[in-house]
């Protein structure tokens, strides 16, 4: 069975600090996809990144970076120089095949204080 | 990508009544998904809706409580029936391409 764990329920940082959100997953499939979504207070889900199981290359997009390590079944998300607008709930998710049968983690609520 | 329009965006309903949520996609899709997000919780899949066939419900969700329609490849509805305060949640529809796209959600409060 698939499972996604986000051990950090809530994190608070002061603006400009770096913060890492942890994600650990479980799956028996050799082909799978990992995602991060952001849910700001307004409630919509914003897609941040998709990574397939064959691509362990880390990715950087502006202040965001992702560290995918199959050896530890982790897909961690780092925000550099955090800003107040980064305050949101962040969900890590896993799908068995492209874009379907999603399993979401419990989410991490990030509060960035001015 | 996909643009999903969901309505209503929010509603306050009396217990015992039903609410139908509509989801419109800007392109044809085979499967549409309905999720529930209870307060402070993660997303839980309610059912998968295929055009022309019965929806497939996840464990813990039944058709009598959450009937779904899928009349064509761009539209679906989810009805929350005989509501109780425990049904107060955000309900989201979703389609999948390379990633899952979500509607804006329907914030339902049952009083």
XYZ file of N, CA, C and O in Angstrom, chain B:
444
model
N -2.068 21.639 -19.303
C -2.723 22.043 -18.068
C -4.230 21.890 -18.215
O -4.716 21.499 -19.272
N -4.939 22.188 -17.158
C -6.391 22.130 -17.182
C -6.937 23.216 -16.272
O -6.390 23.481 -15.211
N -8.005 23.836 -16.737
C -8.685 24.836 -15.916
C -9.986 24.221 -15.437
O -10.794 23.751 -16.244
N -10.172 24.226 -14.156
C -11.343 23.596 -13.544
C -12.151 24.658 -12.814
O -11.619 25.375 -11.973
N -13.418 24.715 -13.152
C -14.322 25.650 -12.490
C -15.254 24.848 -11.597
O -15.914 23.915 -12.063
N -15.304 25.228 -10.353
C -16.104 24.484 -9.387
C -17.045 25.471 -8.713
O -16.648 26.566 -8.307
N -18.291 25.048 -8.547
C -19.228 25.908 -7.845
C -20.279 25.096 -7.118
O -20.578 23.966 -7.531
N -20.780 25.606 -6.017
C -20.479 26.909 -5.444
C -19.108 26.912 -4.770
O -18.557 25.859 -4.496
N -18.584 28.078 -4.506
C -17.299 28.149 -3.833
C -17.463 27.903 -2.336
O -16.545 27.421 -1.664
N -18.617 28.234 -1.818
C -18.901 27.974 -0.418
C -20.405 27.973 -0.210
O -21.148 28.563 -0.999
N -20.841 27.298 0.841
C -22.251 27.287 1.174
C -22.423 26.906 2.635
O -21.587 26.184 3.197
N -23.479 27.404 3.195
C -23.887 27.029 4.548
C -25.245 26.366 4.413
O -26.180 26.967 3.872
N -25.332 25.136 4.881
C -26.547 24.349 4.653
C -27.105 23.829 5.976
O -26.376 23.615 6.945
N -28.395 23.601 5.961
C -29.063 23.031 7.123
C -28.864 21.517 7.129
O -28.839 20.868 6.075
N -28.745 20.964 8.306
C -28.625 19.503 8.389
C -29.868 18.849 7.811
O -30.966 19.395 7.884
N -29.651 17.698 7.193
C -30.741 16.964 6.578
C -30.995 17.321 5.130
O -31.707 16.599 4.424
N -30.407 18.404 4.655
C -30.574 18.801 3.253
C -29.438 18.230 2.412
O -28.529 17.581 2.922
N -29.503 18.476 1.114
C -28.475 17.996 0.190
C -27.912 19.171 -0.594
O -28.608 20.162 -0.830
N -26.671 19.045 -1.005
C -26.008 20.070 -1.811
C -25.331 19.393 -2.993
O -24.632 18.392 -2.832
N -25.520 19.954 -4.168
C -24.858 19.442 -5.366
C -23.759 20.404 -5.782
O -24.002 21.598 -5.951
N -22.577 19.875 -5.945
C -21.405 20.641 -6.345
C -21.096 20.325 -7.802
O -21.091 19.153 -8.203
N -20.834 21.368 -8.568
C -20.586 21.189 -9.989
C -19.114 21.418 -10.304
O -18.466 22.282 -9.705
N -18.624 20.674 -11.267
C -17.236 20.793 -11.675
C -17.172 20.764 -13.202
O -17.607 19.800 -13.831
N -16.615 21.820 -13.768
C -16.502 21.960 -15.221
C -15.033 22.070 -15.602
O -14.299 22.882 -15.035
N -14.607 21.263 -16.566
C -13.218 21.280 -17.028
C -13.170 21.882 -18.427
O -14.105 21.709 -19.213
N -12.070 22.557 -18.724
C -11.999 23.253 -20.016
C -11.589 22.339 -21.166
O -11.437 22.801 -22.298
N -11.395 21.053 -20.908
C -11.057 20.107 -21.953
C -11.577 18.732 -21.555
O -11.917 18.499 -20.395
N -11.629 17.843 -22.511
C -12.183 16.519 -22.230
C -11.190 15.671 -21.428
O -9.996 15.644 -21.741
N -11.703 14.998 -20.454
C -10.875 14.122 -19.628
C -11.620 12.819 -19.386
O -12.846 12.809 -19.285
N -10.872 11.758 -19.280
C -11.502 10.457 -19.055
C -12.013 10.333 -17.627
O -13.146 9.951 -17.387
N -11.155 10.651 -16.685
C -11.523 10.479 -15.285
C -11.515 11.810 -14.554
O -10.648 12.651 -14.784
N -12.478 11.950 -13.689
C -12.510 13.078 -12.769
C -12.560 12.513 -11.355
O -13.128 11.443 -11.125
N -11.962 13.237 -10.445
C -11.826 12.754 -9.078
C -12.461 13.739 -8.110
O -12.357 14.948 -8.296
N -13.078 13.193 -7.090
C -13.653 14.025 -6.034
C -12.950 13.719 -4.716
O -12.816 12.559 -4.320
N -12.517 14.805 -4.045
C -11.816 14.686 -2.770
C -12.581 15.428 -1.682
O -13.290 16.396 -1.940
N -12.355 15.002 -0.470
C -12.856 15.717 0.702
C -11.661 16.116 1.556
O -10.730 15.317 1.751
N -11.700 17.321 2.076
C -10.675 17.785 2.987
C -11.359 18.301 4.242
O -11.908 19.405 4.269
N -11.361 17.485 5.261
C -11.965 17.907 6.518
C -11.076 18.951 7.195
O -9.880 19.036 6.893
N -11.661 19.751 8.080
C -10.909 20.857 8.685
C -9.570 20.415 9.266
O -9.509 19.489 10.078
N -8.512 21.063 8.823
C -7.185 20.773 9.336
C -6.601 19.451 8.890
O -5.561 19.033 9.407
N -7.255 18.802 7.940
C -6.809 17.476 7.511
C -6.291 17.502 6.079
O -6.344 18.523 5.391
N -5.799 16.356 5.660
C -5.330 16.211 4.291
C -6.498 15.872 3.364
O -7.653 15.830 3.792
N -6.170 15.636 2.123
C -7.197 15.296 1.138
C -7.440 13.792 1.144
O -6.496 12.999 1.169
N -8.711 13.432 1.073
C -9.104 12.030 0.991
C -9.941 11.842 -0.259
O -10.908 12.576 -0.472
N -9.585 10.855 -1.051
C -10.326 10.592 -2.275
C -11.680 9.989 -1.940
O -11.749 8.988 -1.211
N -12.741 10.596 -2.476
C -14.090 10.064 -2.297
C -14.383 9.025 -3.378
O -14.778 7.896 -3.084
N -14.194 9.446 -4.628
C -14.562 8.567 -5.735
C -13.920 9.043 -7.021
O -13.497 10.193 -7.140
N -13.874 8.135 -7.971
C -13.409 8.417 -9.324
C -14.598 8.318 -10.254
O -15.325 7.313 -10.230
N -14.785 9.334 -11.069
C -15.946 9.386 -11.954
C -15.513 9.227 -13.404
O -14.763 10.051 -13.929
N -15.966 8.164 -14.023
C -15.730 7.922 -15.442
C -16.986 8.244 -16.221
O -18.098 7.945 -15.767
N -16.823 8.818 -17.385
C -17.974 9.125 -18.208
C -18.609 7.844 -18.719
O -17.919 6.973 -19.232
N -19.914 7.734 -18.541
C -20.638 6.590 -19.071
C -20.657 5.367 -18.190
O -21.155 4.315 -18.595
N -20.144 5.461 -16.999
C -20.190 4.318 -16.092
C -20.365 4.808 -14.663
O -20.250 6.003 -14.379
N -20.647 3.884 -13.774
C -20.813 4.219 -12.361
C -19.486 4.689 -11.765
O -18.422 4.183 -12.125
N -19.586 5.615 -10.865
C -18.383 6.065 -10.175
C -17.840 4.960 -9.286
O -18.583 4.092 -8.813
N -16.547 4.992 -9.076
C -15.886 4.032 -8.190
C -15.581 4.721 -6.876
O -14.822 5.700 -6.850
N -16.143 4.178 -5.784
C -16.026 4.823 -4.485
C -14.920 4.180 -3.653
O -14.719 2.962 -3.690
N -14.253 5.023 -2.894
C -13.219 4.535 -1.989
C -13.873 4.006 -0.710
O -15.034 4.294 -0.413
N -13.091 3.244 0.019
C -13.586 2.673 1.267
C -14.047 3.793 2.199
O -13.355 4.794 2.392
N -15.224 3.602 2.751
C -15.774 4.588 3.668
C -16.728 5.573 3.023
O -17.343 6.381 3.733
N -16.847 5.523 1.717
C -17.754 6.423 0.991
C -18.723 5.581 0.181
O -18.329 4.605 -0.458
N -20.004 5.970 0.225
C -21.024 5.190 -0.469
C -21.838 6.076 -1.384
O -22.000 7.281 -1.149
N -22.406 5.432 -2.399
C -23.124 6.164 -3.430
C -24.360 6.849 -2.872
O -24.725 7.938 -3.328
N -25.025 6.255 -1.893
C -26.238 6.872 -1.359
C -25.937 8.202 -0.691
O -26.766 9.104 -0.702
N -24.781 8.307 -0.112
C -24.398 9.530 0.597
C -23.764 10.551 -0.357
O -23.976 11.742 -0.221
N -23.013 10.065 -1.325
C -22.282 10.938 -2.250
C -22.543 10.533 -3.706
O -21.626 10.114 -4.425
N -23.772 10.672 -4.168
C -24.026 10.324 -5.575
C -23.273 11.262 -6.514
O -23.152 12.454 -6.256
N -22.767 10.682 -7.579
C -21.954 11.413 -8.552
C -22.554 11.228 -9.930
O -22.975 10.131 -10.295
N -22.579 12.288 -10.684
C -22.963 12.180 -12.081
C -21.789 12.563 -12.962
O -20.939 13.363 -12.578
N -21.751 11.982 -14.145
C -20.685 12.287 -15.117
C -21.312 12.191 -16.506
O -21.069 11.266 -17.264
N -22.102 13.215 -16.868
C -22.863 13.131 -18.113
C -22.021 13.271 -19.371
O -22.453 12.827 -20.438
N -20.856 13.901 -19.283
C -19.996 14.039 -20.461
C -18.551 14.146 -20.011
O -18.254 14.026 -18.810
N -17.660 14.377 -20.951
C -16.231 14.322 -20.657
C -15.673 15.601 -20.042
O -14.470 15.688 -19.787
N -16.531 16.596 -19.846
C -16.030 17.853 -19.269
C -16.755 18.264 -17.996
O -16.476 19.327 -17.442
N -17.660 17.450 -17.520
C -18.514 17.901 -16.423
C -18.814 16.763 -15.461
O -18.966 15.605 -15.870
N -18.925 17.119 -14.172
C -19.309 16.149 -13.166
C -19.963 16.883 -12.011
O -19.716 18.079 -11.789
N -20.830 16.180 -11.314
C -21.394 16.724 -10.089
C -21.220 15.727 -8.956
O -21.226 14.504 -9.173
N -21.081 16.273 -7.772
C -21.055 15.490 -6.533
C -22.151 16.040 -5.640
O -22.224 17.254 -5.422
N -23.014 15.158 -5.143
C -24.051 15.567 -4.206
C -23.695 15.049 -2.820
O -23.331 13.877 -2.667
N -23.782 15.915 -1.849
C -23.624 15.501 -0.459
C -25.042 15.420 0.108
O -25.732 16.450 0.201
N -25.483 14.225 0.431
C -26.883 13.997 0.766
C -27.098 13.926 2.274
O -26.205 13.518 3.033
N -28.321 14.329 2.671
C -28.723 14.202 4.069
C -27.598 14.654 4.997
O -27.094 13.896 5.821
N -27.220 15.885 4.836
C -26.010 16.390 5.478
C -26.125 16.488 6.991
O -27.201 16.763 7.551
N -25.000 16.292 7.629
C -24.847 16.492 9.065
C -23.618 17.369 9.284
O -22.817 17.563 8.357
N -23.462 17.924 10.474
C -22.286 18.784 10.718
C -20.948 18.105 10.402
O -19.984 18.785 10.043
N -20.906 16.784 10.497
C -19.662 16.053 10.193
C -19.285 16.148 8.714
O -18.156 15.829 8.326
N -20.216 16.551 7.886
C -19.927 16.714 6.450
C -19.291 18.060 6.144
O -18.912 18.323 4.993
N -19.161 18.901 7.131
C -18.511 20.202 6.921
C -17.064 19.974 6.518
O -16.265 19.429 7.290
N -16.740 20.371 5.303
C -15.413 20.110 4.734
C -15.237 20.995 3.512
O -16.164 21.678 3.085
N -14.051 20.900 2.946
C -13.836 21.412 1.596
C -13.910 20.225 0.653
O -13.272 19.194 0.888
N -14.685 20.378 -0.396
C -14.802 19.332 -1.411
C -14.130 19.846 -2.681
O -14.387 20.958 -3.124
N -13.266 19.013 -3.252
C -12.509 19.433 -4.424
C -12.662 18.420 -5.542
O -12.613 17.210 -5.307
N -12.825 18.916 -6.753
C -12.749 18.033 -7.896
C -11.385 18.177 -8.547
O -10.717 19.212 -8.395
N -10.997 17.157 -9.249
C -9.636 17.105 -9.779
C -9.612 16.311 -11.076
O -10.420 15.400 -11.285
N -8.692 16.683 -11.941
C -8.395 15.889 -13.129
C -6.896 15.679 -13.162
O -6.144 16.434 -12.545
N -6.491 14.664 -13.878
C -5.072 14.325 -13.901
C -4.523 14.406 -15.318
O -5.108 13.858 -16.254
N -3.445 15.112 -15.449
C -2.644 15.074 -16.676
C -1.269 14.586 -16.255
O -1.166 13.488 -15.746
N -0.264 15.382 -16.393
C 1.028 14.998 -15.833
C 1.037 15.213 -14.326
O 1.846 14.655 -13.617
N 0.159 16.051 -13.869
C -0.064 16.173 -12.434
C -1.546 16.361 -12.209
O -2.301 16.473 -13.161
N -1.956 16.368 -10.970
C -3.364 16.572 -10.666
C -3.662 18.063 -10.610
O -2.929 18.831 -9.999
N -4.725 18.453 -11.280
C -5.211 19.825 -11.243
C -6.490 19.843 -10.425
O -7.315 18.930 -10.528
N -6.652 20.892 -9.657
C -7.780 20.964 -8.749
C -8.644 22.184 -9.015
O -8.146 23.242 -9.424
N -9.936 22.013 -8.770
C -10.816 23.158 -8.733
C -10.526 23.986 -7.490
O -9.719 23.613 -6.644
N -11.231 25.095 -7.391
C -10.987 26.021 -6.285
C -11.531 25.487 -4.966
O -11.219 25.992 -3.902
N -12.344 24.447 -5.052
C -12.908 23.860 -3.844
C -14.241 24.478 -3.470
O -14.542 25.619 -3.810
N -15.043 23.680 -2.790
C -16.321 24.131 -2.232
C -16.230 23.980 -0.726
O -16.077 22.865 -0.212
N -16.293 25.094 -0.051
C -16.208 25.081 1.420
C -17.621 24.949 1.970
O -18.416 25.875 1.880
N -17.930 23.793 2.506
C -19.277 23.492 2.977
C -19.320 23.516 4.494
O -18.505 22.871 5.160
N -20.297 24.252 5.009
C -20.550 24.268 6.450
C -21.982 23.802 6.666
O -22.913 24.343 6.068
N -22.146 22.808 7.508
C -23.469 22.272 7.810
C -23.825 22.670 9.244
O -23.072 22.384 10.178
N -24.975 23.313 9.365
C -25.380 23.805 10.704
C -26.648 23.098 11.166
O -27.362 22.486 10.374
